[in-house]
mmCIF file of C-alpha atoms in Angstrom:
data_model
loop_
_atom_site.group_PDB
_atom_site.id
_atom_site.type_symbol
_atom_site.label_atom_id
_atom_site.label_comp_id
_atom_site.label_asym_id
_atom_site.label_seq_id
_atom_site.Cartn_x
_atom_site.Cartn_y
_atom_site.Cartn_z
ATOM 1 C CA UNK A 1 48.225 23.348 -9.919
ATOM 2 C CA UNK A 2 48.368 26.638 -11.862
ATOM 3 C CA UNK A 3 47.867 26.776 -15.599
ATOM 4 C CA UNK A 4 51.180 26.513 -17.445
ATOM 5 C CA UNK A 5 51.623 28.458 -20.686
ATOM 6 C CA UNK A 6 53.753 26.856 -23.383
ATOM 7 C CA UNK A 7 55.000 29.384 -25.917
ATOM 8 C CA UNK A 8 56.544 28.691 -29.294
ATOM 9 C CA UNK A 9 58.990 30.927 -31.177
ATOM 10 C CA UNK A 10 56.125 33.147 -32.255
ATOM 11 C CA UNK A 11 56.308 34.985 -28.906
ATOM 12 C CA UNK A 12 58.977 37.182 -30.501
ATOM 13 C CA UNK A 13 56.855 37.876 -33.580
ATOM 14 C CA UNK A 14 56.461 41.595 -34.352
ATOM 15 C CA UNK A 15 53.858 41.380 -37.110
ATOM 16 C CA UNK A 16 51.610 38.395 -37.696
ATOM 17 C CA UNK A 17 49.597 35.890 -35.645
ATOM 18 C CA UNK A 18 50.962 34.211 -32.519
ATOM 19 C CA UNK A 19 49.634 31.492 -30.201
ATOM 20 C CA UNK A 20 50.130 30.043 -26.766
ATOM 21 C CA UNK A 21 48.895 26.661 -25.636
ATOM 22 C CA UNK A 22 47.822 25.660 -22.137
ATOM 23 C CA UNK A 23 46.221 22.810 -20.248
ATOM 24 C CA UNK A 24 43.222 23.524 -18.077
ATOM 25 C CA UNK A 25 43.593 22.490 -14.427
ATOM 26 C CA UNK A 26 40.970 20.663 -12.416
ATOM 27 C CA UNK A 27 39.197 23.818 -11.196
ATOM 28 C CA UNK A 28 39.895 26.273 -13.990
ATOM 29 C CA UNK A 29 36.317 26.797 -15.176
ATOM 30 C CA UNK A 30 33.510 28.518 -13.324
ATOM 31 C CA UNK A 31 29.947 29.306 -14.318
ATOM 32 C CA UNK A 32 27.925 32.507 -13.913
ATOM 33 C CA UNK A 33 29.397 33.942 -10.739
ATOM 34 C CA UNK A 34 27.646 34.341 -7.419
ATOM 35 C CA UNK A 35 28.849 34.964 -3.873
ATOM 36 C CA UNK A 36 26.163 33.089 -1.976
ATOM 37 C CA UNK A 37 28.014 31.434 0.958
ATOM 38 C CA UNK A 38 28.191 27.627 1.182
ATOM 39 C CA UNK A 39 29.820 25.681 4.027
ATOM 40 C CA UNK A 40 31.730 22.415 3.440
ATOM 41 C CA UNK A 41 33.378 20.141 5.990
ATOM 42 C CA UNK A 42 35.611 17.187 5.211
ATOM 43 C CA UNK A 43 39.146 15.841 5.142
ATOM 44 C CA UNK A 44 42.050 16.644 2.828
ATOM 45 C CA UNK A 45 45.055 14.695 4.160
ATOM 46 C CA UNK A 46 47.530 15.837 1.501
ATOM 47 C CA UNK A 47 46.504 19.490 1.267
ATOM 48 C CA UNK A 48 49.023 22.295 1.625
ATOM 49 C CA UNK A 49 49.842 24.261 4.780
ATOM 50 C CA UNK A 50 47.655 27.049 3.385
ATOM 51 C CA UNK A 51 44.631 24.864 4.177
ATOM 52 C CA UNK A 52 44.801 24.530 8.012
ATOM 53 C CA UNK A 53 42.604 22.265 10.098
ATOM 54 C CA UNK A 54 39.607 23.563 12.041
ATOM 55 C CA UNK A 55 39.847 27.030 10.545
ATOM 56 C CA UNK A 56 37.511 28.749 8.086
ATOM 57 C CA UNK A 57 39.102 28.778 4.647
ATOM 58 C CA UNK A 58 37.545 30.555 1.665
ATOM 59 C CA UNK A 59 37.689 29.162 -1.867
ATOM 60 C CA UNK A 60 36.708 32.047 -4.100
ATOM 61 C CA UNK A 61 38.090 30.954 -7.454
ATOM 62 C CA UNK A 62 39.608 27.924 -9.201
ATOM 63 C CA UNK A 63 43.204 29.011 -8.607
ATOM 64 C CA UNK A 64 42.532 29.148 -4.866
ATOM 65 C CA UNK A 65 41.391 25.518 -4.907
ATOM 66 C CA UNK A 66 44.570 24.515 -6.734
ATOM 67 C CA UNK A 67 46.723 26.371 -4.213
ATOM 68 C CA UNK A 68 44.995 24.893 -1.160
ATOM 69 C CA UNK A 69 44.600 21.303 -2.327
ATOM 70 C CA UNK A 70 48.020 20.772 -3.872
ATOM 71 C CA UNK A 71 48.731 18.090 -6.461
ATOM 72 C CA UNK A 72 47.923 14.977 -4.407
ATOM 73 C CA UNK A 73 44.128 14.688 -4.168
ATOM 74 C CA UNK A 74 44.136 11.238 -2.545
ATOM 75 C CA UNK A 75 41.221 11.131 -0.055
ATOM 76 C CA UNK A 76 40.613 14.856 -0.566
ATOM 77 C CA UNK A 77 36.867 15.085 0.025
ATOM 78 C CA UNK A 78 36.611 18.731 -1.048
ATOM 79 C CA UNK A 79 37.850 18.270 -4.616
ATOM 80 C CA UNK A 80 34.597 16.812 -6.000
ATOM 81 C CA UNK A 81 32.075 19.203 -4.384
ATOM 82 C CA UNK A 82 34.199 22.287 -5.050
ATOM 83 C CA UNK A 83 34.464 21.361 -8.731
ATOM 84 C CA UNK A 84 30.701 20.840 -8.966
ATOM 85 C CA UNK A 85 29.813 24.026 -7.082
ATOM 86 C CA UNK A 86 32.095 26.047 -9.314
ATOM 87 C CA UNK A 87 30.138 24.882 -12.363
ATOM 88 C CA UNK A 88 27.250 26.832 -10.851
ATOM 89 C CA UNK A 89 29.413 29.912 -10.312
ATOM 90 C CA UNK A 90 29.915 29.620 -6.544
ATOM 91 C CA UNK A 91 32.665 31.981 -5.379
ATOM 92 C CA UNK A 92 32.155 31.865 -1.635
ATOM 93 C CA UNK A 93 32.794 28.249 -0.681
ATOM 94 C CA UNK A 94 33.803 28.264 2.988
ATOM 95 C CA UNK A 95 35.622 25.109 4.009
ATOM 96 C CA UNK A 96 36.496 23.497 7.320
ATOM 97 C CA UNK A 97 39.205 20.853 7.034
ATOM 98 C CA UNK A 98 39.238 18.123 9.686
ATOM 99 C CA UNK A 99 41.099 14.882 10.325
ATOM 100 C CA UNK A 100 39.065 11.779 11.099
ATOM 101 C CA UNK A 101 39.910 9.616 14.122
ATOM 102 C CA UNK A 102 41.069 6.050 13.532
ATOM 103 C CA UNK A 103 37.743 4.610 14.640
ATOM 104 C CA UNK A 104 34.804 5.517 12.392
ATOM 105 C CA UNK A 105 32.531 5.410 15.431
ATOM 106 C CA UNK A 106 34.400 8.494 16.701
ATOM 107 C CA UNK A 107 34.014 10.548 13.525
ATOM 108 C CA UNK A 108 31.472 12.803 15.219
ATOM 109 C CA UNK A 109 34.291 14.181 17.377
ATOM 110 C CA UNK A 110 35.850 15.648 14.235
ATOM 111 C CA UNK A 111 32.780 16.428 12.133
ATOM 112 C CA UNK A 112 30.362 17.858 14.692
ATOM 113 C CA UNK A 113 33.253 19.171 16.758
ATOM 114 C CA UNK A 114 33.116 21.305 19.878
ATOM 115 C CA UNK A 115 31.840 24.715 20.927
ATOM 116 C CA UNK A 116 34.388 25.169 23.733
ATOM 117 C CA UNK A 117 37.182 25.737 24.606
ATOM 118 C CA UNK A 118 37.675 26.431 20.906
ATOM 119 C CA UNK A 119 35.215 25.939 18.067
ATOM 120 C CA UNK A 120 35.976 22.992 15.847
ATOM 121 C CA UNK A 121 34.209 21.013 13.154
ATOM 122 C CA UNK A 122 30.686 21.986 12.195
ATOM 123 C CA UNK A 123 30.480 24.331 15.184
ATOM 124 C CA UNK A 124 32.730 26.668 13.175
ATOM 125 C CA UNK A 125 29.717 27.528 11.027
ATOM 126 C CA UNK A 126 28.784 29.891 13.871
ATOM 127 C CA UNK A 127 31.854 31.988 13.026
ATOM 128 C CA UNK A 128 31.064 32.407 9.321
ATOM 129 C CA UNK A 129 28.988 35.593 9.771
ATOM 130 C CA UNK A 130 31.739 37.292 11.780
ATOM 131 C CA UNK A 131 34.321 36.486 9.108
ATOM 132 C CA UNK A 132 32.343 36.960 5.907
ATOM 133 C CA UNK A 133 29.297 39.059 6.773
ATOM 134 C CA UNK A 134 26.679 36.464 5.817
ATOM 135 C CA UNK A 135 25.572 33.038 6.972
ATOM 136 C CA UNK A 136 25.838 30.088 4.561
ATOM 137 C CA UNK A 137 22.705 29.252 2.597
ATOM 138 C CA UNK A 138 23.588 25.564 3.079
ATOM 139 C CA UNK A 139 26.050 23.240 4.810
ATOM 140 C CA UNK A 140 27.257 19.853 3.569
ATOM 141 C CA UNK A 141 29.506 17.066 4.800
ATOM 142 C CA UNK A 142 31.833 15.968 1.993
ATOM 143 C CA UNK A 143 32.178 12.360 3.178
ATOM 144 C CA UNK A 144 29.713 10.713 0.822
ATOM 145 C CA UNK A 145 30.082 7.206 2.241
ATOM 146 C CA UNK A 146 29.497 8.199 5.855
ATOM 147 C CA UNK A 147 25.792 7.463 5.985
ATOM 148 C CA UNK A 148 26.195 3.923 4.738
ATOM 149 C CA UNK A 149 26.505 3.329 8.483
ATOM 150 C CA UNK A 150 23.069 3.793 10.008
ATOM 151 C CA UNK A 151 24.620 5.069 13.241
ATOM 152 C CA UNK A 152 25.736 8.329 11.701
ATOM 153 C CA UNK A 153 22.385 9.349 10.274
ATOM 154 C CA UNK A 154 21.341 10.057 13.865
ATOM 155 C CA UNK A 155 23.689 13.062 13.781
ATOM 156 C CA UNK A 156 21.192 14.905 11.597
ATOM 157 C CA UNK A 157 19.441 16.076 14.758
ATOM 158 C CA UNK A 158 22.658 17.805 15.856
ATOM 159 C CA UNK A 159 23.143 19.233 12.378
ATOM 160 C CA UNK A 160 19.666 20.766 12.159
ATOM 161 C CA UNK A 161 20.039 22.311 15.614
ATOM 162 C CA UNK A 162 23.227 24.034 14.461
ATOM 163 C CA UNK A 163 21.520 25.163 11.243
ATOM 164 C CA UNK A 164 18.739 26.798 13.273
ATOM 165 C CA UNK A 165 21.326 28.784 15.229
ATOM 166 C CA UNK A 166 22.893 30.266 12.083
ATOM 167 C CA UNK A 167 19.879 30.484 9.746
ATOM 168 C CA UNK A 168 21.222 27.887 7.349
ATOM 169 C CA UNK A 169 20.085 24.554 5.877
ATOM 170 C CA UNK A 170 21.741 21.142 6.046
ATOM 171 C CA UNK A 171 21.636 19.088 2.840
ATOM 172 C CA UNK A 172 22.254 15.331 2.723
ATOM 173 C CA UNK A 173 22.092 12.583 0.095
ATOM 174 C CA UNK A 174 20.752 9.062 0.353
ATOM 175 C CA UNK A 175 23.560 6.524 -0.108
ATOM 176 C CA UNK A 176 24.115 5.031 -3.588
ATOM 177 C CA UNK A 177 22.692 1.603 -2.728
ATOM 178 C CA UNK A 178 19.410 3.002 -1.377
ATOM 179 C CA UNK A 179 16.296 2.076 -3.335
ATOM 180 C CA UNK A 180 13.125 4.073 -3.845
ATOM 181 C CA UNK A 181 11.445 1.685 -1.404
ATOM 182 C CA UNK A 182 14.163 2.516 1.150
ATOM 183 C CA UNK A 183 13.343 6.199 0.782
ATOM 184 C CA UNK A 184 9.634 5.596 1.234
ATOM 185 C CA UNK A 185 10.044 3.384 4.296
ATOM 186 C CA UNK A 186 12.610 5.618 5.988
ATOM 187 C CA UNK A 187 10.601 8.781 5.420
ATOM 188 C CA UNK A 188 7.358 7.211 6.637
ATOM 189 C CA UNK A 189 8.844 6.229 10.001
ATOM 190 C CA UNK A 190 7.079 7.834 12.948
ATOM 191 C CA UNK A 191 10.372 8.851 14.573
ATOM 192 C CA UNK A 192 11.762 12.330 14.007
ATOM 193 C CA UNK A 193 15.415 11.402 13.641
ATOM 194 C CA UNK A 194 17.742 10.411 10.818
ATOM 195 C CA UNK A 195 16.146 9.993 7.400
ATOM 196 C CA UNK A 196 12.722 10.411 9.030
ATOM 197 C CA UNK A 197 13.527 13.914 10.330
ATOM 198 C CA UNK A 198 10.847 16.526 9.683
ATOM 199 C CA UNK A 199 12.586 19.891 9.735
ATOM 200 C CA UNK A 200 12.417 23.007 7.566
ATOM 201 C CA UNK A 201 16.215 23.307 7.804
ATOM 202 C CA UNK A 202 16.889 19.881 6.348
ATOM 203 C CA UNK A 203 16.810 18.970 2.657
ATOM 204 C CA UNK A 204 17.300 15.352 1.623
ATOM 205 C CA UNK A 205 18.274 14.310 -1.886
ATOM 206 C CA UNK A 206 18.094 11.008 -3.730
ATOM 207 C CA UNK A 207 20.170 10.224 -6.795
ATOM 208 C CA UNK A 208 23.697 10.175 -8.187
ATOM 209 C CA UNK A 209 24.914 11.249 -11.618
ATOM 210 C CA UNK A 210 28.052 10.961 -13.696
ATOM 211 C CA UNK A 211 29.808 13.959 -15.124
ATOM 212 C CA UNK A 212 31.178 13.845 -18.655
ATOM 213 C CA UNK A 213 34.203 11.894 -19.868
ATOM 214 C CA UNK A 214 36.928 13.915 -21.531
ATOM 215 C CA UNK A 215 39.053 11.644 -23.772
ATOM 216 C CA UNK A 216 41.388 14.504 -24.701
ATOM 217 C CA UNK A 217 42.407 14.908 -21.034
ATOM 218 C CA UNK A 218 42.290 11.194 -20.225
ATOM 219 C CA UNK A 219 39.612 12.013 -17.667
ATOM 220 C CA UNK A 220 37.133 9.357 -16.523
ATOM 221 C CA UNK A 221 33.721 10.553 -15.334
ATOM 222 C CA UNK A 222 33.116 10.516 -11.581
ATOM 223 C CA UNK A 223 29.993 9.677 -9.605
ATOM 224 C CA UNK A 224 28.426 12.834 -8.153
ATOM 225 C CA UNK A 225 25.784 12.955 -5.377
ATOM 226 C CA UNK A 226 22.804 15.103 -6.291
ATOM 227 C CA UNK A 227 23.176 17.174 -3.111
ATOM 228 C CA UNK A 228 26.092 19.154 -4.564
ATOM 229 C CA UNK A 229 24.105 20.014 -7.684
ATOM 230 C CA UNK A 230 21.115 21.051 -5.581
ATOM 231 C CA UNK A 231 23.206 23.425 -3.482
ATOM 232 C CA UNK A 232 24.961 24.835 -6.548
ATOM 233 C CA UNK A 233 21.665 25.422 -8.332
ATOM 234 C CA UNK A 234 20.161 26.834 -5.120
ATOM 235 C CA UNK A 235 23.020 29.346 -4.822
ATOM 236 C CA UNK A 236 22.625 30.294 -8.481
ATOM 237 C CA UNK A 237 18.871 30.850 -8.112
ATOM 238 C CA UNK A 238 19.278 32.598 -4.760
ATOM 239 C CA UNK A 239 21.699 35.041 -6.343
ATOM 240 C CA UNK A 240 19.242 35.806 -9.155
ATOM 241 C CA UNK A 241 16.041 35.854 -7.093
ATOM 242 C CA UNK A 242 15.848 34.381 -3.555
ATOM 243 C CA UNK A 243 12.050 34.379 -3.648
ATOM 244 C CA UNK A 244 11.937 31.649 -6.320
ATOM 245 C CA UNK A 245 12.337 27.865 -6.048
ATOM 246 C CA UNK A 246 15.461 26.132 -7.397
ATOM 247 C CA UNK A 247 13.305 23.230 -8.625
ATOM 248 C CA UNK A 248 13.495 22.430 -12.333
ATOM 249 C CA UNK A 249 16.982 23.841 -12.839
ATOM 250 C CA UNK A 250 19.268 22.008 -15.226
ATOM 251 C CA UNK A 251 22.085 19.893 -13.767
ATOM 252 C CA UNK A 252 25.350 21.169 -15.205
ATOM 253 C CA UNK A 253 28.056 18.987 -16.699
ATOM 254 C CA UNK A 254 26.361 15.627 -16.212
ATOM 255 C CA UNK A 255 25.702 12.781 -18.610
ATOM 256 C CA UNK A 256 23.709 10.006 -16.921
ATOM 257 C CA UNK A 257 21.922 8.785 -13.807
ATOM 258 C CA UNK A 258 23.551 6.072 -11.687
ATOM 259 C CA UNK A 259 20.455 4.602 -10.033
ATOM 260 C CA UNK A 260 18.137 2.474 -12.226
ATOM 261 C CA UNK A 261 15.305 4.968 -11.938
ATOM 262 C CA UNK A 262 12.068 5.109 -13.856
ATOM 263 C CA UNK A 263 11.717 8.796 -14.721
ATOM 264 C CA UNK A 264 8.586 10.502 -16.019
ATOM 265 C CA UNK A 265 6.653 13.762 -15.903
ATOM 266 C CA UNK A 266 3.292 12.052 -16.435
ATOM 267 C CA UNK A 267 3.346 8.759 -14.522
ATOM 268 C CA UNK A 268 2.251 9.006 -10.885
ATOM 269 C CA UNK A 269 4.026 5.706 -10.193
ATOM 270 C CA UNK A 270 7.384 6.871 -11.564
ATOM 271 C CA UNK A 271 10.335 6.782 -9.177
ATOM 272 C CA UNK A 272 10.771 10.543 -9.197
ATOM 273 C CA UNK A 273 7.097 11.005 -8.251
ATOM 274 C CA UNK A 274 7.296 8.463 -5.428
ATOM 275 C CA UNK A 275 10.432 10.120 -4.057
ATOM 276 C CA UNK A 276 9.132 13.695 -4.119
ATOM 277 C CA UNK A 277 5.943 12.509 -2.437
ATOM 278 C CA UNK A 278 8.099 11.780 0.630
ATOM 279 C CA UNK A 279 9.598 15.269 0.840
ATOM 280 C CA UNK A 280 12.883 14.297 -0.828
ATOM 281 C CA UNK A 281 14.435 16.123 -3.802
ATOM 282 C CA UNK A 282 15.490 13.975 -6.744
ATOM 283 C CA UNK A 283 16.046 14.402 -10.495
ATOM 284 C CA UNK A 284 14.186 13.932 -13.731
ATOM 285 C CA UNK A 285 14.911 14.080 -17.435
ATOM 286 C CA UNK A 286 12.977 16.471 -19.621
ATOM 287 C CA UNK A 287 13.047 17.053 -23.360
ATOM 288 C CA UNK A 288 13.770 20.446 -24.882
ATOM 289 C CA UNK A 289 11.698 21.055 -28.001
ATOM 290 C CA UNK A 290 13.060 23.004 -30.934
ATOM 291 C CA UNK A 291 11.123 26.263 -31.263
ATOM 292 C CA UNK A 292 11.854 26.443 -35.000
ATOM 293 C CA UNK A 293 10.710 23.166 -36.542
ATOM 294 C CA UNK A 294 12.545 22.588 -39.807
ATOM 295 C CA UNK A 295 11.048 19.171 -40.575
ATOM 296 C CA UNK A 296 8.051 17.122 -39.360
ATOM 297 C CA UNK A 297 10.299 14.919 -37.196
ATOM 298 C CA UNK A 298 12.614 17.743 -36.073
ATOM 299 C CA UNK A 299 11.233 18.450 -32.608
ATOM 300 C CA UNK A 300 13.283 17.051 -29.754
ATOM 301 C CA UNK A 301 16.721 18.649 -29.891
ATOM 302 C CA UNK A 302 17.999 17.619 -26.462
ATOM 303 C CA UNK A 303 17.055 16.131 -23.131
ATOM 304 C CA UNK A 304 18.365 17.512 -19.855
ATOM 305 C CA UNK A 305 18.602 16.184 -16.338
ATOM 306 C CA UNK A 306 16.966 18.616 -13.937
ATOM 307 C CA UNK A 307 16.269 18.987 -10.214
ATOM 308 C CA UNK A 308 12.882 17.517 -9.331
ATOM 309 C CA UNK A 309 11.037 18.436 -6.156
ATOM 310 C CA UNK A 310 9.825 21.516 -4.318
ATOM 311 C CA UNK A 311 9.778 20.578 -0.624
ATOM 312 C CA UNK A 312 12.030 20.242 2.407
ATOM 313 C CA UNK A 313 11.636 17.449 4.965
ATOM 314 C CA UNK A 314 8.670 19.050 6.720
ATOM 315 C CA UNK A 315 6.670 17.555 3.850
ATOM 316 C CA UNK A 316 4.437 15.546 3.721
ATOM 317 C CA UNK A 317 3.831 15.668 7.485
ATOM 318 C CA UNK A 318 3.310 19.398 7.099
ATOM 319 C CA UNK A 319 2.121 20.889 3.812
ATOM 320 C CA UNK A 320 2.343 24.526 4.867
ATOM 321 C CA UNK A 321 4.203 27.196 2.910
ATOM 322 C CA UNK A 322 7.217 26.629 5.170
ATOM 323 C CA UNK A 323 7.689 23.208 3.560
ATOM 324 C CA UNK A 324 8.673 24.768 0.201
ATOM 325 C CA UNK A 325 12.421 24.688 -0.454
ATOM 326 C CA UNK A 326 12.787 28.442 -0.827
ATOM 327 C CA UNK A 327 10.482 29.612 1.989
ATOM 328 C CA UNK A 328 13.001 29.466 4.848
ATOM 329 C CA UNK A 329 16.091 30.659 2.887
ATOM 330 C CA UNK A 330 14.083 33.616 1.555
ATOM 331 C CA UNK A 331 12.909 34.422 5.086
ATOM 332 C CA UNK A 332 16.550 34.330 6.214
ATOM 333 C CA UNK A 333 17.451 36.709 3.400
ATOM 334 C CA UNK A 334 14.671 39.109 4.407
ATOM 335 C CA UNK A 335 15.840 39.013 8.026
ATOM 336 C CA UNK A 336 19.397 39.864 6.956
ATOM 337 C CA UNK A 337 18.183 42.865 4.951
ATOM 338 C CA UNK A 338 15.978 44.048 7.809
ATOM 339 C CA UNK A 339 18.890 43.680 10.212
ATOM 340 C CA UNK A 340 21.326 45.649 8.077
ATOM 341 C CA UNK A 341 18.768 48.358 7.290
ATOM 342 C CA UNK A 342 17.530 48.742 10.862
ATOM 343 C CA UNK A 343 20.914 48.651 12.602
ATOM 344 C CA UNK A 344 21.818 52.224 11.665
ATOM 345 C CA UNK A 345 18.736 53.494 13.507
ATOM 346 C CA UNK A 346 19.754 51.977 16.818
ATOM 347 C CA UNK A 347 20.783 54.502 19.475
ATOM 348 C CA UNK A 348 18.549 57.160 17.937
ATOM 349 C CA UNK A 349 15.482 58.496 19.711
ATOM 350 C CA UNK A 350 12.794 55.886 20.435
ATOM 351 C CA UNK A 351 9.846 57.702 18.894
ATOM 352 C CA UNK A 352 7.419 57.615 15.982
ATOM 353 C CA UNK A 353 9.758 59.565 13.709
ATOM 354 C CA UNK A 354 12.560 57.022 14.100
ATOM 355 C CA UNK A 355 10.069 54.179 13.620
ATOM 356 C CA UNK A 356 8.926 55.666 10.330
ATOM 357 C CA UNK A 357 12.556 56.060 9.219
ATOM 358 C CA UNK A 358 13.233 52.390 9.933
ATOM 359 C CA UNK A 359 10.081 51.445 8.045
ATOM 360 C CA UNK A 360 11.053 53.481 4.994
ATOM 361 C CA UNK A 361 14.615 52.166 4.931
ATOM 362 C CA UNK A 362 13.508 48.524 5.194
ATOM 363 C CA UNK A 363 10.886 48.946 2.502
ATOM 364 C CA UNK A 364 13.496 50.486 0.240
ATOM 365 C CA UNK A 365 15.871 47.560 0.785
ATOM 366 C CA UNK A 366 13.183 45.028 -0.114
ATOM 367 C CA UNK A 367 11.220 46.946 -2.735
ATOM 368 C CA UNK A 368 11.904 44.443 -5.538
ATOM 369 C CA UNK A 369 9.920 41.774 -3.676
ATOM 370 C CA UNK A 370 6.326 41.478 -2.491
ATOM 371 C CA UNK A 371 7.082 42.322 1.154
ATOM 372 C CA UNK A 372 5.151 44.521 3.552
ATOM 373 C CA UNK A 373 7.044 46.268 6.354
ATOM 374 C CA UNK A 374 4.828 48.252 8.725
ATOM 375 C CA UNK A 375 5.740 50.192 11.850
ATOM 376 C CA UNK A 376 3.099 49.659 14.567
ATOM 377 C CA UNK A 377 3.179 52.626 17.000
ATOM 378 C CA UNK A 378 0.515 51.227 19.324
ATOM 379 C CA UNK A 379 2.597 48.091 19.957
ATOM 380 C CA UNK A 380 5.826 50.026 20.486
ATOM 381 C CA UNK A 381 7.004 51.105 23.943
ATOM 382 C CA UNK A 382 8.956 54.348 23.844
ATOM 383 C CA UNK A 383 9.651 54.378 27.585
ATOM 384 C CA UNK A 384 11.380 51.025 27.249
ATOM 385 C CA UNK A 385 13.104 52.084 23.971
ATOM 386 C CA UNK A 386 11.256 49.502 21.898
ATOM 387 C CA UNK A 387 9.924 49.856 18.338
ATOM 388 C CA UNK A 388 7.606 47.203 16.890
ATOM 389 C CA UNK A 389 7.178 46.198 13.238
ATOM 390 C CA UNK A 390 5.054 43.720 11.304
ATOM 391 C CA UNK A 391 6.605 42.047 8.223
ATOM 392 C CA UNK A 392 4.714 39.937 5.704
ATOM 393 C CA UNK A 393 6.378 38.254 2.742
ATOM 394 C CA UNK A 394 5.284 36.211 -0.261
ATOM 395 C CA UNK A 395 7.348 33.442 -1.844
ATOM 396 C CA UNK A 396 7.248 32.839 -5.565
ATOM 397 C CA UNK A 397 4.459 30.397 -6.292
ATOM 398 C CA UNK A 398 5.362 26.977 -7.676
ATOM 399 C CA UNK A 399 3.414 25.338 -10.483
ATOM 400 C CA UNK A 400 3.401 21.667 -9.579
ATOM 401 C CA UNK A 401 0.916 20.302 -12.062
ATOM 402 C CA UNK A 402 -0.176 21.229 -15.589
ATOM 403 C CA UNK A 403 -3.263 19.490 -16.953
ATOM 404 C CA UNK A 404 -4.374 19.196 -20.585
ATOM 405 C CA UNK A 405 -7.779 17.943 -21.699
ATOM 406 C CA UNK A 406 -7.095 16.441 -25.143
ATOM 407 C CA UNK A 407 -10.090 15.446 -27.278
ATOM 408 C CA UNK A 408 -10.206 13.574 -30.533
ATOM 409 C CA UNK A 409 -12.769 14.607 -33.114
ATOM 410 C CA UNK A 410 -13.592 13.328 -36.575
ATOM 411 C CA UNK A 411 -12.532 15.629 -39.399
ATOM 412 C CA UNK A 412 -15.068 16.734 -41.973
#
């Protein structure tokens, strides 16, 4: 649905001030732009022929979404996540459109799909690098009611296996009726499947928000799973600095929390604290204090909803560095730089000189980060055309607790 311009008679004005008036379409605004790839899979039964099934389709700007989706958004599962991701500036949203079978028990045939004889469904994520030159930072299923059925949560094992193959991360949201106690019990289960999965390539989120009503456009706020905001914020942060955590970033375009959560930055029994203790990302509300205080009571100028949590689902079973949200994506980024830098030195002589050239090129490509790339001649094998390197990287540290010792004294 392209933007329509309505001109008045002033379009023929030679000298003076003229105007045109337009209505903004559903995807006509986009935040600070980034091209970090994100993979979405879902259904869009009334989309146009330009949005084929089981093919990779790129949404790079709002007008592309309008063209692909058409005017009838009934049961279009891409419309909500694409709109949210574009608030965070995402310009490389790679979509796979599928059609669900009649029986919900057979949905995995469409969503997970097949590897052979032709890739379909989520297996198409393996083709993203060949088409776009980079693997997605994250993959999401757009059917937000799917995991109300406990059967389907078992698919997460298949999802994480696919993510490992393509150096990506699967992100899922607890269902709207889940309680904090449900999160705690499901995450504490000894099994390693479903909600209890412990995997560095799985991020679970808890929480839903509403975006903002717009009376002028007769628009009623929708319920939005936190997972789309996490991925949008992750892409935004990854574009700016992949070595840093996306935790603490402001949720864009939202007004309230759906779940009846007790939120706090100081209470260890708050819902957000209990949730993050299980290795699940949630949200919190923080106050922004005016830096220029104009009156004794003029301090709090706003309060924002923000992402809350720093760990993937390895935590708390494993508290290593690999359990931090940004550790694996940053490692994937480093590997992609090393690959692109080293590839041009293939087919050259297998000797110390070529090893040093690879070392220098890789260091140059990663010089803005705290990364050590060292060629190790004694572990290389020139007769077998093999050069060996050691790489050590450091992720941005995450402050998780700030403590104040406040004392009261009697004034003189």
